[in-house]
Amino acid sequence: MERCEMIVAGFGFRRTATVASLRAALTATAPKGVEMLAAPVDKAFAECLQTLAREMSLPVQPVQDEALQAVETTTLSEVSQSHRGTGSVAEACALVAAGPQAELLTTRQVSPDRMATCAIAKGPRV
């Protein structure tokens, strides 16, 4: 039987983040069944994220800034709010990419090097 929901890992990260940074943030969320990665449009094609996507054989969904700003997040980071207009880039990316009626499974988790965050959301499969 096919699942009726999609699981998305949303990322926020600094330009100097590495694949190891992203992997560590993802691992901290204890992901199960992730089917897509998501990041802000200006970082969706960063080499570190594309490498992780290839390793996991998953697509990357770019998320527009306007969509990030329209989503209410659980976490309220002042840095994220001032740079991106959202409380959590990772949470907003996961929620937007998971679609309407999406809900967070895991709030943002920070990599040990503090270069990346990841959150997991699920939404209805369309």
CSV table of C-alpha atoms in Angstrom, one decimal:
chain,number,residue,atom,x,y,z
A,1,MET,CA,0.0,0.0,0.0
A,2,GLU,CA,1.4,3.4,-0.9
A,3,ARG,CA,1.8,6.0,1.8
A,4,CYS,CA,-0.6,8.9,1.6
A,5,GLU,CA,1.9,11.5,3.0
A,6,MET,CA,5.2,12.9,1.9
A,7,ILE,CA,8.1,13.4,4.3
A,8,VAL,CA,10.4,16.3,3.6
A,9,ALA,CA,13.7,17.4,5.2
A,10,GLY,CA,14.0,21.2,5.1
A,11,PHE,CA,17.4,22.8,5.5
A,12,GLY,CA,18.9,26.2,6.4
A,13,PHE,CA,22.6,26.5,6.2
A,14,ARG,CA,25.5,29.0,6.0
A,15,ARG,CA,27.4,29.4,2.8
A,16,THR,CA,30.4,27.7,4.4
A,17,ALA,CA,28.4,24.6,5.4
A,18,THR,CA,29.7,21.2,4.3
A,19,VAL,CA,28.0,18.0,3.4
A,20,ALA,CA,29.0,16.8,6.9
A,21,SER,CA,27.2,19.8,8.4
A,22,LEU,CA,24.0,19.0,6.6
A,23,ARG,CA,24.3,15.2,7.3
A,24,ALA,CA,24.8,15.9,11.0
A,25,ALA,CA,21.7,18.2,11.2
A,26,LEU,CA,19.6,15.6,9.3
A,27,THR,CA,20.8,12.8,11.5
A,28,ALA,CA,19.8,14.8,14.6
A,29,THR,CA,16.2,14.8,13.4
A,30,ALA,CA,16.2,11.0,13.5
A,31,PRO,CA,14.7,10.9,10.0
A,32,LYS,CA,12.5,8.1,8.8
A,33,GLY,CA,11.2,7.8,5.2
A,34,VAL,CA,12.5,11.2,3.9
A,35,GLU,CA,11.5,11.5,0.2
A,36,MET,CA,12.6,15.1,-0.6
A,37,LEU,CA,15.1,17.7,0.6
A,38,ALA,CA,14.2,21.4,0.5
A,39,ALA,CA,16.1,24.7,0.9
A,40,PRO,CA,15.8,28.4,0.0
A,41,VAL,CA,16.0,28.9,-3.7
A,42,ASP,CA,19.4,30.7,-3.5
A,43,LYS,CA,20.9,27.7,-1.7
A,44,ALA,CA,19.0,24.7,-3.3
A,45,PHE,CA,21.8,24.2,-5.8
A,46,ALA,CA,24.7,24.6,-3.4
A,47,GLU,CA,27.2,21.8,-3.9
A,48,CYS,CA,26.9,20.5,-0.3
A,49,LEU,CA,23.1,20.1,-0.6
A,50,GLN,CA,23.3,18.6,-4.1
A,51,THR,CA,26.0,16.1,-2.9
A,52,LEU,CA,23.7,15.0,0.0
A,53,ALA,CA,20.8,14.7,-2.4
A,54,ARG,CA,22.8,12.5,-4.7
A,55,GLU,CA,24.0,10.3,-1.8
A,56,MET,CA,20.4,9.8,-0.7
A,57,SER,CA,19.0,9.6,-4.3
A,58,LEU,CA,16.4,12.4,-3.4
A,59,PRO,CA,15.2,15.4,-5.2
A,60,VAL,CA,15.8,19.0,-3.9
A,61,GLN,CA,12.8,21.4,-3.8
A,62,PRO,CA,13.9,25.1,-4.0
A,63,VAL,CA,11.7,27.3,-1.8
A,64,GLN,CA,11.0,30.9,-2.7
A,65,ASP,CA,11.6,33.6,0.0
A,66,GLU,CA,8.0,34.8,-0.2
A,67,ALA,CA,6.8,31.2,0.7
A,68,LEU,CA,9.2,31.0,3.6
A,69,GLN,CA,7.9,34.3,5.0
A,70,ALA,CA,4.3,33.1,4.7
A,71,VAL,CA,4.8,30.1,7.0
A,72,GLU,CA,4.5,30.2,10.8
A,73,THR,CA,7.3,28.2,12.4
A,74,THR,CA,7.6,26.7,15.9
A,75,THR,CA,11.1,28.0,16.4
A,76,LEU,CA,11.7,31.7,16.5
A,77,SER,CA,15.3,32.5,15.7
A,78,GLU,CA,16.1,36.2,15.7
A,79,VAL,CA,19.0,35.6,13.2
A,80,SER,CA,16.7,33.7,10.8
A,81,GLN,CA,14.0,36.3,11.3
A,82,SER,CA,16.3,39.2,10.4
A,83,HIS,CA,17.9,37.5,7.4
A,84,ARG,CA,15.0,35.5,5.9
A,85,GLY,CA,11.8,36.9,7.5
A,86,THR,CA,11.0,33.6,9.1
A,87,GLY,CA,11.5,32.1,12.6
A,88,SER,CA,13.3,29.0,11.1
A,89,VAL,CA,14.5,28.5,7.6
A,90,ALA,CA,14.6,24.7,8.0
A,91,GLU,CA,11.1,24.5,9.4
A,92,ALA,CA,9.7,26.8,6.8
A,93,CYS,CA,11.3,25.0,3.9
A,94,ALA,CA,10.1,21.6,5.2
A,95,LEU,CA,6.5,22.9,5.6
A,96,VAL,CA,6.3,24.7,2.3
A,97,ALA,CA,7.8,21.7,0.4
A,98,ALA,CA,5.5,19.2,2.2
A,99,GLY,CA,2.5,21.2,0.8
A,100,PRO,CA,-0.8,22.4,2.2
A,101,GLN,CA,-1.8,21.1,5.6
A,102,ALA,CA,1.8,20.1,6.3
A,103,GLU,CA,2.9,19.6,9.9
A,104,LEU,CA,6.2,19.4,11.5
A,105,LEU,CA,7.4,16.1,12.7
A,106,THR,CA,10.7,17.5,14.1
A,107,THR,CA,11.5,21.1,14.9
A,108,ARG,CA,14.8,22.4,13.6
A,109,GLN,CA,17.9,20.6,14.8
A,110,VAL,CA,21.3,22.3,14.6
A,111,SER,CA,24.5,20.6,13.4
A,112,PRO,CA,27.3,20.4,16.0
A,113,ASP,CA,29.4,22.9,14.0
A,114,ARG,CA,26.4,25.3,13.9
A,115,MET,CA,26.6,25.6,10.2
A,116,ALA,CA,23.3,23.9,9.3
A,117,THR,CA,19.8,23.3,10.6
A,118,CYS,CA,17.3,20.6,9.5
A,119,ALA,CA,13.6,20.1,10.3
A,120,ILE,CA,11.2,17.3,9.1
A,121,ALA,CA,7.6,17.9,8.0
A,122,LYS,CA,4.9,15.7,6.5
A,123,GLY,CA,2.2,16.6,4.2
A,124,PRO,CA,-0.4,15.0,2.0
A,125,ARG,CA,0.8,13.3,-1.1
A,126,VAL,CA,-0.6,15.0,-4.2
